[in-house]
PDB file of C-alpha atoms in Angstrom:
ATOM      1  CA  MET Q 244       0.000   0.000   0.000  1.00 34.00           C
ATOM      2  CA  VAL Q 245       1.129   3.485  -0.805  1.00 38.00           C
ATOM      3  CA  THR Q 246       1.116   6.222   1.773  1.00 38.00           C
ATOM      4  CA  THR Q 247       0.976   9.897   0.997  1.00 40.00           C
ATOM      5  CA  SER Q 248       2.665  12.742   2.798  1.00 42.00           C
ATOM      6  CA  THR Q 249      -0.743  14.055   3.861  1.00 45.00           C
ATOM      7  CA  ALA Q 250      -1.978  10.732   5.199  1.00 44.00           C
ATOM      8  CA  ARG Q 251      -1.466   9.489   8.710  1.00 50.00           C
ATOM      9  CA  ALA Q 252       1.116   6.749   9.161  1.00 52.00           C
ATOM     10  CA  GLY Q 253      -0.293   3.420   7.973  1.00 53.00           C
ATOM     11  CA  ASP Q 254      -3.173   4.981   5.999  1.00 56.00           C
ATOM     12  CA  THR Q 255      -3.613   4.121   2.382  1.00 64.00           C
ATOM     13  CA  GLY Q 256      -4.044   6.769  -0.257  1.00 70.00           C
ATOM     14  CA  ALA Q 257      -7.690   5.694  -0.614  1.00 70.00           C
ATOM     15  CA  ALA Q 258      -8.339   6.199   3.106  1.00 76.00           C
ATOM     16  CA  ALA Q 259      -6.700   9.614   3.014  1.00 76.00           C
ATOM     17  CA  GLY Q 260      -8.744  10.458  -0.066  1.00 73.00           C
ATOM     18  CA  ALA Q 261     -11.955   9.377   1.655  1.00 83.00           C
ATOM     19  CA  ARG Q 262     -11.053  11.556   4.644  1.00 91.00           C
ATOM     20  CA  GLY Q 263     -10.358  14.450   2.294  1.00 92.00           C
ATOM     21  CA  LEU Q 264     -13.718  14.046   0.566  1.00 95.00           C
ATOM     22  CA  THR Q 265     -15.633  13.855   3.826  1.00 96.00           C
ATOM     23  CA  LEU Q 266     -13.736  16.897   5.097  1.00 97.00           C
ATOM     24  CA  ALA Q 267     -14.590  18.757   1.874  1.00 97.00           C
ATOM     25  CA  ALA Q 268     -18.233  17.701   2.059  1.00 98.00           C
ATOM     26  CA  GLY Q 269     -18.485  18.837   5.667  1.00 98.00           C
ATOM     27  CA  ALA Q 270     -16.681  22.137   5.123  1.00 98.00           C
ATOM     28  CA  LEU Q 271     -18.713  22.967   2.028  1.00 98.00           C
ATOM     29  CA  THR Q 272     -21.974  22.032   3.753  1.00 98.00           C
ATOM     30  CA  ALA Q 273     -20.945  24.348   6.587  1.00 98.00           C
ATOM     31  CA  THR Q 274     -20.252  27.098   4.055  1.00 98.00           C
ATOM     32  CA  VAL Q 275     -23.748  26.899   2.570  1.00 99.00           C
ATOM     33  CA  ALA Q 276     -25.204  26.629   6.094  1.00 99.00           C
ATOM     34  CA  LEU Q 277     -23.406  29.842   7.034  1.00 98.00           C
ATOM     35  CA  TYR Q 278     -24.518  31.546   3.829  1.00 98.00           C
ATOM     36  CA  ILE Q 279     -28.218  30.710   4.137  1.00 98.00           C
ATOM     37  CA  THR Q 280     -28.161  31.527   7.878  1.00 98.00           C
ATOM     38  CA  LEU Q 281     -26.756  34.976   7.103  1.00 98.00           C
ATOM     39  CA  VAL Q 282     -29.334  35.459   4.335  1.00 98.00           C
ATOM     40  CA  ALA Q 283     -32.174  34.532   6.702  1.00 98.00           C
ATOM     41  CA  LEU Q 284     -30.739  36.682   9.494  1.00 98.00           C
ATOM     42  CA  GLY Q 285     -30.400  39.618   7.106  1.00 98.00           C
ATOM     43  CA  ASN Q 286     -34.011  39.222   6.033  1.00 98.00           C
ATOM     44  CA  VAL Q 287     -35.108  39.377   9.656  1.00 98.00           C
ATOM     45  CA  THR Q 288     -32.817  42.194  10.839  1.00 98.00           C
ATOM     46  CA  ASP Q 289     -33.298  44.273   7.663  1.00 97.00           C
ATOM     47  CA  PHE Q 290     -36.848  43.186   6.984  1.00 98.00           C
ATOM     48  CA  ASP Q 291     -37.930  46.301   5.064  1.00 98.00           C
ATOM     49  CA  THR Q 292     -35.216  46.271   2.398  1.00 95.00           C
ATOM     50  CA  ASN Q 293     -35.914  42.796   1.098  1.00 95.00           C
ATOM     51  CA  GLN Q 294     -39.629  43.189   1.719  1.00 98.00           C
ATOM     52  CA  GLN Q 295     -39.519  45.998  -0.849  1.00 98.00           C
ATOM     53  CA  PHE Q 296     -37.608  43.711  -3.213  1.00 98.00           C
ATOM     54  CA  VAL Q 297     -40.294  41.008  -2.990  1.00 98.00           C
ATOM     55  CA  ARG Q 298     -43.096  43.557  -3.315  1.00 98.00           C
ATOM     56  CA  HIS Q 299     -41.626  45.102  -6.470  1.00 98.00           C
ATOM     57  CA  VAL Q 300     -40.862  41.743  -8.096  1.00 98.00           C
ATOM     58  CA  LEU Q 301     -44.359  40.420  -7.437  1.00 98.00           C
ATOM     59  CA  ALA Q 302     -46.018  43.691  -8.474  1.00 98.00           C
ATOM     60  CA  MET Q 303     -43.936  43.709 -11.667  1.00 98.00           C
ATOM     61  CA  ASP Q 304     -43.916  47.512 -11.449  1.00 98.00           C
ATOM     62  CA  THR Q 305     -40.371  47.935 -12.791  1.00 97.00           C
ATOM     63  CA  THR Q 306     -40.668  45.530 -15.733  1.00 98.00           C
ATOM     64  CA  PHE Q 307     -41.439  46.437 -19.333  1.00 97.00           C
ATOM     65  CA  ARG Q 308     -45.131  46.324 -18.290  1.00 95.00           C
ATOM     66  CA  ASP Q 309     -46.110  44.183 -21.254  1.00 95.00           C
ATOM     67  CA  GLU Q 310     -49.895  43.857 -21.055  1.00 96.00           C
ATOM     68  CA  ASP Q 311     -49.648  40.168 -21.941  1.00 96.00           C
ATOM     69  CA  LEU Q 312     -47.623  39.584 -18.756  1.00 96.00           C
ATOM     70  CA  MET Q 313     -49.074  42.086 -16.298  1.00 98.00           C
ATOM     71  CA  GLY Q 314     -51.970  39.769 -15.462  1.00 98.00           C
ATOM     72  CA  ARG Q 315     -49.418  37.787 -13.468  1.00 98.00           C
ATOM     73  CA  ALA Q 316     -48.660  40.685 -11.139  1.00 98.00           C
ATOM     74  CA  ILE Q 317     -49.564  40.350  -7.473  1.00 98.00           C
ATOM     75  CA  THR Q 318     -50.364  43.798  -6.123  1.00 98.00           C
ATOM     76  CA  SER Q 319     -51.895  42.810  -2.784  1.00 98.00           C
ATOM     77  CA  THR Q 320     -49.392  43.818  -0.093  1.00 98.00           C
ATOM     78  CA  ALA Q 321     -50.848  41.125   2.173  1.00 98.00           C
ATOM     79  CA  LEU Q 322     -50.048  38.418  -0.393  1.00 98.00           C
ATOM     80  CA  GLN Q 323     -46.643  39.951  -1.118  1.00 98.00           C
ATOM     81  CA  ASP Q 324     -45.787  40.010   2.584  1.00 98.00           C
ATOM     82  CA  ALA Q 325     -47.054  36.455   3.053  1.00 98.00           C
ATOM     83  CA  ALA Q 326     -44.738  35.343   0.242  1.00 98.00           C
ATOM     84  CA  TYR Q 327     -41.817  37.178   1.862  1.00 98.00           C
ATOM     85  CA  VAL Q 328     -42.459  35.605   5.270  1.00 98.00           C
ATOM     86  CA  ALA Q 329     -42.712  32.173   3.606  1.00 98.00           C
ATOM     87  CA  ILE Q 330     -39.322  32.775   1.977  1.00 98.00           C
ATOM     88  CA  ILE Q 331     -37.784  33.680   5.333  1.00 98.00           C
ATOM     89  CA  VAL Q 332     -39.281  30.612   7.034  1.00 98.00           C
ATOM     90  CA  TRP Q 333     -37.924  28.418   4.218  1.00 99.00           C
ATOM     91  CA  GLU Q 334     -34.477  30.024   4.576  1.00 98.00           C
ATOM     92  CA  TRP Q 335     -34.401  29.349   8.329  1.00 98.00           C
ATOM     93  CA  ALA Q 336     -35.563  25.776   7.809  1.00 99.00           C
ATOM     94  CA  ALA Q 337     -32.829  25.200   5.203  1.00 99.00           C
ATOM     95  CA  ALA Q 338     -30.265  26.783   7.513  1.00 99.00           C
ATOM     96  CA  LEU Q 339     -31.229  24.501  10.397  1.00 99.00           C
ATOM     97  CA  VAL Q 340     -31.130  21.400   8.185  1.00 99.00           C
ATOM     98  CA  LEU Q 341     -27.676  22.356   6.863  1.00 99.00           C
ATOM     99  CA  ILE Q 342     -26.396  23.093  10.371  1.00 99.00           C
ATOM    100  CA  ALA Q 343     -27.596  19.615  11.358  1.00 99.00           C
ATOM    101  CA  GLY Q 344     -25.832  18.177   8.304  1.00 98.00           C
ATOM    102  CA  THR Q 345     -22.629  19.976   9.276  1.00 98.00           C
ATOM    103  CA  TRP Q 346     -22.905  18.590  12.805  1.00 98.00           C
ATOM    104  CA  LEU Q 347     -23.299  15.072  11.426  1.00 98.00           C
ATOM    105  CA  TRP Q 348     -20.198  15.515   9.205  1.00 98.00           C
ATOM    106  CA  LEU Q 349     -18.281  16.625  12.305  1.00 98.00           C
ATOM    107  CA  ARG Q 350     -19.494  13.534  14.167  1.00 98.00           C
ATOM    108  CA  ARG Q 351     -18.374  11.400  11.197  1.00 97.00           C
ATOM    109  CA  ASP Q 352     -21.852  10.002  10.764  1.00 98.00           C
ATOM    110  CA  HIS Q 353     -21.344  10.083   7.015  1.00 97.00           C
ATOM    111  CA  GLU Q 354     -24.477   8.288   5.877  1.00 97.00           C
ATOM    112  CA  ARG Q 355     -26.815  10.543   7.832  1.00 98.00           C
ATOM    113  CA  ALA Q 356     -24.672  13.616   7.079  1.00 98.00           C
ATOM    114  CA  ARG Q 357     -24.949  12.947   3.375  1.00 98.00           C
ATOM    115  CA  ARG Q 358     -28.724  12.475   3.576  1.00 98.00           C
ATOM    116  CA  VAL Q 359     -29.398  15.538   5.773  1.00 98.00           C
ATOM    117  CA  SER Q 360     -26.999  17.723   3.774  1.00 98.00           C
ATOM    118  CA  THR Q 361     -28.778  16.657   0.599  1.00 98.00           C
ATOM    119  CA  TYR Q 362     -32.119  17.764   2.038  1.00 99.00           C
ATOM    120  CA  GLY Q 363     -30.735  21.155   3.064  1.00 99.00           C
ATOM    121  CA  LEU Q 364     -28.905  21.732  -0.204  1.00 99.00           C
ATOM    122  CA  LEU Q 365     -32.009  20.828  -2.183  1.00 98.00           C
ATOM    123  CA  MET Q 366     -34.019  23.274  -0.068  1.00 99.00           C
ATOM    124  CA  VAL Q 367     -31.578  26.054  -0.990  1.00 99.00           C
ATOM    125  CA  MET Q 368     -31.584  25.015  -4.650  1.00 99.00           C
ATOM    126  CA  LEU Q 369     -35.389  24.944  -4.757  1.00 98.00           C
ATOM    127  CA  LEU Q 370     -35.609  28.388  -3.177  1.00 98.00           C
ATOM    128  CA  PHE Q 371     -33.111  30.009  -5.507  1.00 98.00           C
ATOM    129  CA  GLY Q 372     -33.737  27.864  -8.603  1.00 98.00           C
ATOM    130  CA  ALA Q 373     -37.495  27.374  -8.600  1.00 98.00           C
ATOM    131  CA  GLY Q 374     -38.347  30.376  -6.446  1.00 98.00           C
ATOM    132  CA  PHE Q 375     -36.105  33.174  -7.633  1.00 98.00           C
ATOM    133  CA  ILE Q 376     -34.793  32.077 -11.038  1.00 98.00           C
ATOM    134  CA  ALA Q 377     -37.906  30.355 -12.435  1.00 98.00           C
ATOM    135  CA  ILE Q 378     -40.834  32.027 -10.677  1.00 98.00           C
ATOM    136  CA  GLY Q 379     -39.312  35.431  -9.926  1.00 98.00           C
ATOM    137  CA  GLY Q 380     -37.117  35.639 -12.996  1.00 98.00           C
ATOM    138  CA  GLU Q 381     -39.445  34.227 -15.597  1.00 98.00           C
ATOM    139  CA  TRP Q 382     -43.025  34.235 -14.330  1.00 98.00           C
ATOM    140  CA  PHE Q 383     -42.763  37.690 -12.746  1.00 98.00           C
ATOM    141  CA  ALA Q 384     -40.247  38.876 -15.392  1.00 98.00           C
ATOM    142  CA  MET Q 385     -37.680  39.987 -12.817  1.00 98.00           C
ATOM    143  CA  TRP Q 386     -35.058  39.831 -15.577  1.00 98.00           C
ATOM    144  CA  GLN Q 387     -36.670  42.927 -17.100  1.00 98.00           C
ATOM    145  CA  SER Q 388     -36.087  45.096 -14.032  1.00 98.00           C
ATOM    146  CA  LYS Q 389     -32.958  47.213 -13.792  1.00 97.00           C
ATOM    147  CA  THR Q 390     -33.686  47.965 -10.131  1.00 97.00           C
ATOM    148  CA  TRP Q 391     -35.182  44.790  -8.634  1.00 97.00           C
ATOM    149  CA  ASN Q 392     -33.322  41.995 -10.399  1.00 98.00           C
ATOM    150  CA  GLY Q 393     -31.892  39.297  -8.138  1.00 98.00           C
ATOM    151  CA  LEU Q 394     -31.066  36.750 -10.825  1.00 98.00           C
ATOM    152  CA  THR Q 395     -27.280  37.029 -10.494  1.00 98.00           C
ATOM    153  CA  ALA Q 396     -27.360  36.449  -6.738  1.00 98.00           C
ATOM    154  CA  ALA Q 397     -29.911  33.653  -7.105  1.00 98.00           C
ATOM    155  CA  THR Q 398     -27.831  31.934  -9.780  1.00 98.00           C
ATOM    156  CA  ARG Q 399     -24.729  32.194  -7.606  1.00 98.00           C
ATOM    157  CA  ALA Q 400     -26.512  30.588  -4.622  1.00 98.00           C
ATOM    158  CA  PHE Q 401     -28.058  27.912  -6.829  1.00 98.00           C
ATOM    159  CA  LEU Q 402     -24.719  26.978  -8.416  1.00 98.00           C
ATOM    160  CA  LEU Q 403     -22.839  27.009  -5.101  1.00 98.00           C
ATOM    161  CA  SER Q 404     -25.396  24.648  -3.592  1.00 98.00           C
ATOM    162  CA  GLY Q 405     -25.306  22.426  -6.681  1.00 98.00           C
ATOM    163  CA  VAL Q 406     -21.517  22.101  -6.577  1.00 98.00           C
ATOM    164  CA  VAL Q 407     -21.667  21.248  -2.876  1.00 98.00           C
ATOM    165  CA  LEU Q 408     -24.381  18.676  -3.572  1.00 98.00           C
ATOM    166  CA  ILE Q 409     -22.093  17.031  -6.133  1.00 98.00           C
ATOM    167  CA  VAL Q 410     -19.199  16.938  -3.651  1.00 98.00           C
ATOM    168  CA  VAL Q 411     -21.474  15.495  -0.955  1.00 98.00           C
ATOM    169  CA  HIS Q 412     -22.357  12.660  -3.334  1.00 97.00           C
ATOM    170  CA  LEU Q 413     -18.889  11.846  -4.629  1.00 96.00           C
ATOM    171  CA  PRO Q 414     -18.159   8.206  -3.853  1.00 94.00           C
ATOM    172  CA  PHE Q 415     -15.877   7.522  -0.937  1.00 86.00           C
ATOM    173  CA  ARG Q 416     -15.229   4.405   1.017  1.00 73.00           C
ATOM    174  CA  ASP Q 417     -16.693   4.895   4.452  1.00 60.00           C
ATOM    175  CA  SER Q 418     -15.036   2.657   6.983  1.00 52.00           C
ATOM    176  CA  GLY Q 419     -17.234   3.815   9.830  1.00 53.00           C
ATOM    177  CA  PRO Q 420     -16.867   6.384  12.624  1.00 53.00           C
ATOM    178  CA  ALA Q 421     -13.070   6.165  12.682  1.00 44.00           C
ATOM    179  CA  ASN Q 422     -12.880   7.395   9.083  1.00 42.00           C
TER     180      ASN Q 422
END
């Protein structure tokens, strides 16, 4: 068996590689957990700023105002605010799931860590992919707004979560808690 300079004495390259992958999966899960926690916290502590964002996107008041699309607009502030609160609740739920996934990676409970991290990462991807990119960007034509366009940030969060999801699911040989 071959040992590497980064492996512990007696470890094989495969074991060191598995440890590296689980370390990467855990660290990247923690990164997305931190990100979505800060997003959720920002939406609570600076409620009004992002509330205005959601209101303008749903009202479609800064789009090209194409009459074929304006029937989609939601102008009820009660419905707009309900959507915003639902987004915040979803963000906190995703944050908690990803924090739990991070904890499981730290405990070296790889099977459960992988499963819980997957749930949390999918929650983030659904929020930013289906919620902001598809529904906000396309249905509510957010891409048309020069002022209230969050597609770049949503794409960044979606792609980050997707890359982490891939890393979480890379094959590694799990030899149990001592891995």
